[in-house]
mmCIF file of C-alpha atoms in Angstrom:
data_model
loop_
_atom_site.group_PDB
_atom_site.id
_atom_site.type_symbol
_atom_site.label_atom_id
_atom_site.label_comp_id
_atom_site.label_asym_id
_atom_site.label_seq_id
_atom_site.Cartn_x
_atom_site.Cartn_y
_atom_site.Cartn_z
ATOM 1 C CA MET A 1342 84.237 110.125 77.812
ATOM 2 C CA VAL A 1343 82.946 112.239 80.718
ATOM 3 C CA LYS A 1344 84.843 113.668 83.679
ATOM 4 C CA GLU A 1345 84.401 115.628 86.818
ATOM 5 C CA THR A 1346 86.670 117.127 89.471
ATOM 6 C CA ILE A 1347 85.662 116.645 93.073
ATOM 7 C CA ILE A 1348 87.129 117.503 96.458
ATOM 8 C CA ILE A 1349 87.352 114.616 98.963
ATOM 9 C CA SER A 1350 85.349 115.575 102.063
ATOM 10 C CA ASN A 1351 85.267 112.486 104.295
ATOM 11 C CA PRO A 1352 87.941 112.581 107.107
ATOM 12 C CA THR A 1353 89.886 109.486 106.220
ATOM 13 C CA GLY A 1354 90.003 110.114 102.485
ATOM 14 C CA LEU A 1355 90.082 107.165 100.031
ATOM 15 C CA HIS A 1356 91.689 104.977 102.610
ATOM 16 C CA THR A 1357 91.053 101.219 102.880
ATOM 17 C CA ARG A 1358 87.500 101.019 104.143
ATOM 18 C CA PRO A 1359 86.011 103.880 102.138
ATOM 19 C CA ALA A 1360 88.261 102.952 99.231
ATOM 20 C CA LYS A 1361 87.040 99.369 99.272
ATOM 21 C CA GLN A 1362 83.461 100.693 99.140
ATOM 22 C CA VAL A 1363 84.228 102.952 96.209
ATOM 23 C CA VAL A 1364 85.924 100.155 94.266
ATOM 24 C CA ALA A 1365 82.868 97.941 94.816
ATOM 25 C CA GLU A 1366 80.609 100.697 93.418
ATOM 26 C CA ALA A 1367 82.891 101.282 90.453
ATOM 27 C CA LYS A 1368 82.854 97.567 89.569
ATOM 28 C CA LYS A 1369 79.107 97.805 89.015
ATOM 29 C CA PHE A 1370 79.733 99.722 85.816
ATOM 30 C CA GLU A 1371 80.993 98.506 82.500
ATOM 31 C CA SER A 1372 82.841 101.736 81.660
ATOM 32 C CA ASP A 1373 86.526 102.221 82.275
ATOM 33 C CA ILE A 1374 86.874 104.453 85.321
ATOM 34 C CA THR A 1375 90.099 106.284 85.983
ATOM 35 C CA VAL A 1376 90.913 108.542 88.891
ATOM 36 C CA TYR A 1377 93.564 111.201 88.525
ATOM 37 C CA HIS A 1378 95.283 112.767 91.524
ATOM 38 C CA GLN A 1379 98.271 115.156 91.232
ATOM 39 C CA ASP A 1380 100.402 113.624 88.516
ATOM 40 C CA LYS A 1381 99.263 110.040 89.063
ATOM 41 C CA GLU A 1382 96.347 107.972 87.860
ATOM 42 C CA ALA A 1383 94.639 104.704 88.835
ATOM 43 C CA ASN A 1384 91.958 102.330 87.706
ATOM 44 C CA LEU A 1385 89.111 102.936 90.178
ATOM 45 C CA LYS A 1386 88.207 99.236 89.989
ATOM 46 C CA SER A 1387 91.532 98.202 91.591
ATOM 47 C CA LEU A 1388 91.841 98.734 95.364
ATOM 48 C CA LEU A 1389 95.625 98.507 95.397
ATOM 49 C CA LYS A 1390 96.022 100.987 92.549
ATOM 50 C CA LEU A 1391 93.622 103.394 94.294
ATOM 51 C CA MET A 1392 95.427 103.032 97.590
ATOM 52 C CA LYS A 1393 98.779 103.817 95.877
ATOM 53 C CA LEU A 1394 97.528 107.293 95.163
ATOM 54 C CA GLY A 1395 97.217 108.158 98.848
ATOM 55 C CA ILE A 1396 94.104 110.318 98.529
ATOM 56 C CA SER A 1397 93.246 112.221 101.738
ATOM 57 C CA GLN A 1398 90.582 114.692 102.884
ATOM 58 C CA ASN A 1399 90.594 117.975 100.929
ATOM 59 C CA HIS A 1400 92.512 116.441 98.048
ATOM 60 C CA SER A 1401 91.203 117.189 94.606
ATOM 61 C CA ILE A 1402 90.655 114.247 92.244
ATOM 62 C CA GLU A 1403 89.396 113.962 88.720
ATOM 63 C CA LEU A 1404 87.117 111.097 87.882
ATOM 64 C CA CYS A 1405 87.004 110.006 84.272
ATOM 65 C CA CYS A 1406 84.458 107.442 82.905
ATOM 66 C CA ASP A 1407 84.678 106.042 79.459
ATOM 67 C CA GLY A 1408 82.219 103.464 78.114
ATOM 68 C CA PRO A 1409 78.592 102.617 77.463
ATOM 69 C CA ASP A 1410 77.360 103.598 80.917
ATOM 70 C CA GLU A 1411 79.790 106.516 81.455
ATOM 71 C CA GLU A 1412 77.156 109.207 82.280
ATOM 72 C CA GLU A 1413 75.467 107.071 84.896
ATOM 73 C CA ALA A 1414 78.794 105.862 86.335
ATOM 74 C CA LEU A 1415 80.108 109.378 86.734
ATOM 75 C CA LYS A 1416 76.936 110.597 88.359
ATOM 76 C CA HIS A 1417 76.711 107.673 90.727
ATOM 77 C CA LEU A 1418 80.398 107.623 91.709
ATOM 78 C CA THR A 1419 80.741 111.350 92.337
ATOM 79 C CA GLY A 1420 77.627 111.206 94.523
ATOM 80 C CA PHE A 1421 78.908 108.141 96.339
ATOM 81 C CA ILE A 1422 82.328 109.575 97.052
ATOM 82 C CA LEU A 1423 80.922 112.914 98.179
ATOM 83 C CA SER A 1424 78.546 111.162 100.594
ATOM 84 C CA LEU A 1425 81.248 109.066 102.286
ATOM 85 C CA GLU A 1426 81.304 109.657 105.988
ATOM 86 C CA GLY A 1427 84.072 107.466 107.455
ATOM 87 C CA MET B 1236 110.910 106.560 107.925
ATOM 88 C CA GLY B 1237 109.601 104.563 104.973
ATOM 89 C CA PHE B 1238 108.018 101.117 105.148
ATOM 90 C CA ASN B 1239 111.060 99.182 103.960
ATOM 91 C CA ASP B 1240 113.550 101.045 106.199
ATOM 92 C CA TYR B 1241 111.318 100.556 109.213
ATOM 93 C CA ILE B 1242 110.919 96.802 108.620
ATOM 94 C CA LEU B 1243 114.646 96.343 108.142
ATOM 95 C CA GLU B 1244 115.706 98.455 111.120
ATOM 96 C CA LYS B 1245 113.222 97.069 113.654
ATOM 97 C CA LYS B 1246 113.166 93.559 112.143
ATOM 98 C CA ALA B 1247 109.405 93.840 112.449
ATOM 99 C CA VAL B 1248 108.587 90.491 110.901
ATOM 100 C CA ILE B 1249 107.130 87.095 111.979
ATOM 101 C CA SER B 1250 107.262 84.249 109.505
ATOM 102 C CA GLY B 1251 105.058 81.191 109.654
ATOM 103 C CA LEU B 1252 102.855 82.197 112.559
ATOM 104 C CA GLU B 1253 100.599 79.345 113.639
ATOM 105 C CA VAL B 1254 97.002 80.383 114.312
ATOM 106 C CA SER B 1255 93.686 78.736 114.023
ATOM 107 C CA ASP B 1256 91.441 81.642 112.778
ATOM 108 C CA TRP B 1257 91.517 85.215 111.512
ATOM 109 C CA LYS B 1258 90.954 86.742 114.976
ATOM 110 C CA GLN B 1259 93.907 84.930 116.475
ATOM 111 C CA ALA B 1260 95.972 85.972 113.442
ATOM 112 C CA ILE B 1261 95.226 89.664 113.996
ATOM 113 C CA ILE B 1262 95.917 89.521 117.770
ATOM 114 C CA GLN B 1263 98.985 87.276 117.760
ATOM 115 C CA GLY B 1264 100.505 88.764 114.622
ATOM 116 C CA GLY B 1265 99.982 92.213 116.241
ATOM 117 C CA LYS B 1266 103.056 91.527 118.328
ATOM 118 C CA VAL B 1267 105.041 93.066 115.454
ATOM 119 C CA LEU B 1268 103.461 96.386 116.390
ATOM 120 C CA THR B 1269 103.183 96.126 120.206
ATOM 121 C CA ASP B 1270 106.791 94.872 120.586
ATOM 122 C CA HIS B 1271 108.010 98.095 119.064
ATOM 123 C CA GLY B 1272 105.637 100.349 120.946
ATOM 124 C CA ALA B 1273 103.631 101.267 117.851
ATOM 125 C CA CYS B 1274 100.228 100.511 119.295
ATOM 126 C CA THR B 1275 98.273 99.358 122.312
ATOM 127 C CA GLU B 1276 96.628 95.924 122.744
ATOM 128 C CA GLU B 1277 93.298 97.761 122.350
ATOM 129 C CA TYR B 1278 94.302 98.790 118.894
ATOM 130 C CA LEU B 1279 94.434 95.102 117.855
ATOM 131 C CA GLU B 1280 91.164 94.288 119.626
ATOM 132 C CA THR B 1281 89.527 97.237 117.891
ATOM 133 C CA ILE B 1282 90.614 95.855 114.460
ATOM 134 C CA VAL B 1283 88.915 92.507 115.343
ATOM 135 C CA ARG B 1284 85.772 94.233 116.524
ATOM 136 C CA LYS B 1285 85.546 96.419 113.444
ATOM 137 C CA CYS B 1286 85.923 93.398 111.175
ATOM 138 C CA GLU B 1287 83.103 91.747 113.057
ATOM 139 C CA ASP B 1288 80.922 94.856 112.803
ATOM 140 C CA ASN B 1289 81.719 95.993 109.225
ATOM 141 C CA GLY B 1290 83.113 92.957 107.458
ATOM 142 C CA PRO B 1291 86.758 92.359 106.585
ATOM 143 C CA TYR B 1292 87.731 95.906 105.611
ATOM 144 C CA ILE B 1293 91.385 95.101 106.124
ATOM 145 C CA VAL B 1294 91.500 92.517 103.305
ATOM 146 C CA ILE B 1295 93.028 94.435 100.402
ATOM 147 C CA ALA B 1296 94.020 91.828 97.733
ATOM 148 C CA PRO B 1297 94.037 88.086 97.186
ATOM 149 C CA GLY B 1298 95.867 86.501 100.104
ATOM 150 C CA ILE B 1299 96.680 89.869 101.783
ATOM 151 C CA ALA B 1300 95.209 91.685 104.739
ATOM 152 C CA MET B 1301 96.376 95.013 106.106
ATOM 153 C CA PRO B 1302 95.423 95.137 109.770
ATOM 154 C CA HIS B 1303 95.078 98.813 110.905
ATOM 155 C CA ALA B 1304 92.674 100.968 112.774
ATOM 156 C CA ARG B 1305 92.315 104.725 113.016
ATOM 157 C CA PRO B 1306 95.104 106.802 114.586
ATOM 158 C CA GLU B 1307 93.003 107.641 117.627
ATOM 159 C CA GLU B 1308 92.102 103.980 118.256
ATOM 160 C CA GLY B 1309 95.435 103.179 119.948
ATOM 161 C CA ALA B 1310 98.233 104.023 117.519
ATOM 162 C CA LEU B 1311 101.231 105.216 119.623
ATOM 163 C CA ALA B 1312 103.931 105.703 116.975
ATOM 164 C CA LEU B 1313 104.405 105.129 113.269
ATOM 165 C CA GLY B 1314 104.855 101.378 112.915
ATOM 166 C CA TYR B 1315 104.746 98.605 110.389
ATOM 167 C CA GLY B 1316 105.119 94.817 110.427
ATOM 168 C CA ILE B 1317 105.011 91.822 108.086
ATOM 169 C CA VAL B 1318 103.548 88.602 109.334
ATOM 170 C CA THR B 1319 103.106 85.410 107.329
ATOM 171 C CA LEU B 1320 100.805 82.551 108.425
ATOM 172 C CA LYS B 1321 101.818 78.910 108.401
ATOM 173 C CA THR B 1322 98.252 77.950 107.568
ATOM 174 C CA PRO B 1323 96.156 80.557 105.683
ATOM 175 C CA VAL B 1324 92.952 81.788 107.388
ATOM 176 C CA VAL B 1325 89.588 82.663 105.991
ATOM 177 C CA PHE B 1326 88.217 86.222 106.515
ATOM 178 C CA GLU B 1327 84.916 85.604 104.716
ATOM 179 C CA ASP B 1328 85.995 87.745 101.812
ATOM 180 C CA PRO B 1329 85.358 85.342 98.833
ATOM 181 C CA ASP B 1330 87.321 87.413 96.328
ATOM 182 C CA ASN B 1331 90.462 87.334 98.363
ATOM 183 C CA ASP B 1332 90.407 84.373 100.811
ATOM 184 C CA PRO B 1333 92.395 82.590 102.101
ATOM 185 C CA ILE B 1334 94.805 85.101 103.678
ATOM 186 C CA SER B 1335 98.463 84.273 104.247
ATOM 187 C CA LEU B 1336 100.118 87.652 104.479
ATOM 188 C CA LEU B 1337 99.360 90.372 107.040
ATOM 189 C CA ILE B 1338 100.874 93.813 106.597
ATOM 190 C CA TYR B 1339 100.392 95.728 109.819
ATOM 191 C CA MET B 1340 100.250 99.461 110.121
ATOM 192 C CA ALA B 1341 99.871 101.977 112.880
ATOM 193 C CA ALA B 1342 100.159 105.714 112.392
ATOM 194 C CA PRO B 1343 99.480 108.384 114.974
ATOM 195 C CA SER B 1344 98.092 110.927 112.494
ATOM 196 C CA VAL B 1345 95.659 110.641 109.600
ATOM 197 C CA LYS B 1346 98.065 112.410 107.285
ATOM 198 C CA GLU B 1347 100.840 109.914 107.902
ATOM 199 C CA HIS B 1348 98.364 107.086 107.813
ATOM 200 C CA ASN B 1349 97.142 107.939 104.426
ATOM 201 C CA GLU B 1350 99.762 109.643 102.380
ATOM 202 C CA SER B 1351 102.836 107.664 103.208
ATOM 203 C CA ALA B 1352 101.885 104.427 104.940
ATOM 204 C CA VAL B 1353 98.991 103.272 102.818
ATOM 205 C CA SER B 1354 100.559 104.040 99.488
ATOM 206 C CA GLN B 1355 103.850 102.390 100.422
ATOM 207 C CA ILE B 1356 102.083 99.203 101.536
ATOM 208 C CA ALA B 1357 99.915 99.191 98.366
ATOM 209 C CA ASP B 1358 103.124 99.543 96.259
ATOM 210 C CA LEU B 1359 104.513 96.389 97.868
ATOM 211 C CA CYS B 1360 101.316 94.451 97.619
ATOM 212 C CA ASP B 1361 100.907 95.318 93.965
ATOM 213 C CA GLU B 1362 104.112 93.372 93.142
ATOM 214 C CA GLU B 1363 102.788 89.848 92.751
ATOM 215 C CA ASP B 1364 106.111 88.117 92.616
ATOM 216 C CA ILE B 1365 107.285 89.875 95.871
ATOM 217 C CA VAL B 1366 103.996 88.901 97.617
ATOM 218 C CA GLU B 1367 104.445 85.343 96.511
ATOM 219 C CA SER B 1368 108.048 85.178 97.773
ATOM 220 C CA LEU B 1369 107.035 86.752 101.097
ATOM 221 C CA ILE B 1370 104.379 84.097 101.594
ATOM 222 C CA LYS B 1371 106.804 81.310 100.696
ATOM 223 C CA ALA B 1372 109.555 82.611 103.024
ATOM 224 C CA SER B 1373 110.530 80.093 105.697
ATOM 225 C CA SER B 1374 112.265 82.361 108.135
ATOM 226 C CA ASP B 1375 112.163 85.967 109.470
ATOM 227 C CA GLU B 1376 115.602 86.496 107.910
ATOM 228 C CA GLU B 1377 114.326 85.373 104.515
ATOM 229 C CA ILE B 1378 111.545 88.029 104.687
ATOM 230 C CA LEU B 1379 114.045 90.708 105.632
ATOM 231 C CA GLU B 1380 116.228 89.624 102.702
ATOM 232 C CA ILE B 1381 113.330 89.993 100.284
ATOM 233 C CA ILE B 1382 112.669 93.515 101.598
ATOM 234 C CA ARG B 1383 116.366 94.344 101.446
ATOM 235 C CA ASN B 1384 116.549 93.256 97.812
ATOM 236 C CA GLN B 1385 113.547 95.308 96.959
ATOM 237 C CA GLU B 1386 115.233 98.342 98.453
ATOM 238 C CA SER B 1387 118.287 98.128 96.205
#
């Protein structure tokens, strides 16, 4: 299992459109991908679960990948989330 | 005010709306927001245009869309609404089509938009039995009753 903490930088946070893009990226990997925010957690492959966390700009989240492609998933998803612009 | 409280107080629901396509659904269903002064007409037109430009970003789960735009695109006050369609419409989102339930949202600030509104709506949409009963409801009052029961 690998994990990394990142700060959300895009203005609308992990709100529907960016969130939907992130979920689509997460689904490309076989590993289980979990996002932790404050005292809550969500499966990053589920849009509704992710939306329930209410992640906004400047929030800190921890991404946790567990599975055969965990290293690649973590690298790709942290890069993807940090490059969101919307 | 939370999602459920708002819906119950303003009776911001339309059941069995008859429309012929997704654009009409967004615009006509949007009455739940404009009737309560939550957004401008342009807000609804912006949602349609953004879906045309970027794909159906408002479709969030099988059968469910959450029409909303950015606060600065015409949101006037915090507002929500529940609209069900008599005949489901296709949004060209193969994983989630056809769509029968529209949960509207307008929030004048990004903070309200994200932290309270989105997560409250996601909570509701994540309850499959509630979603199913909303879609099946045959009157506005029946929708309000489902929300009221969820509250208690």
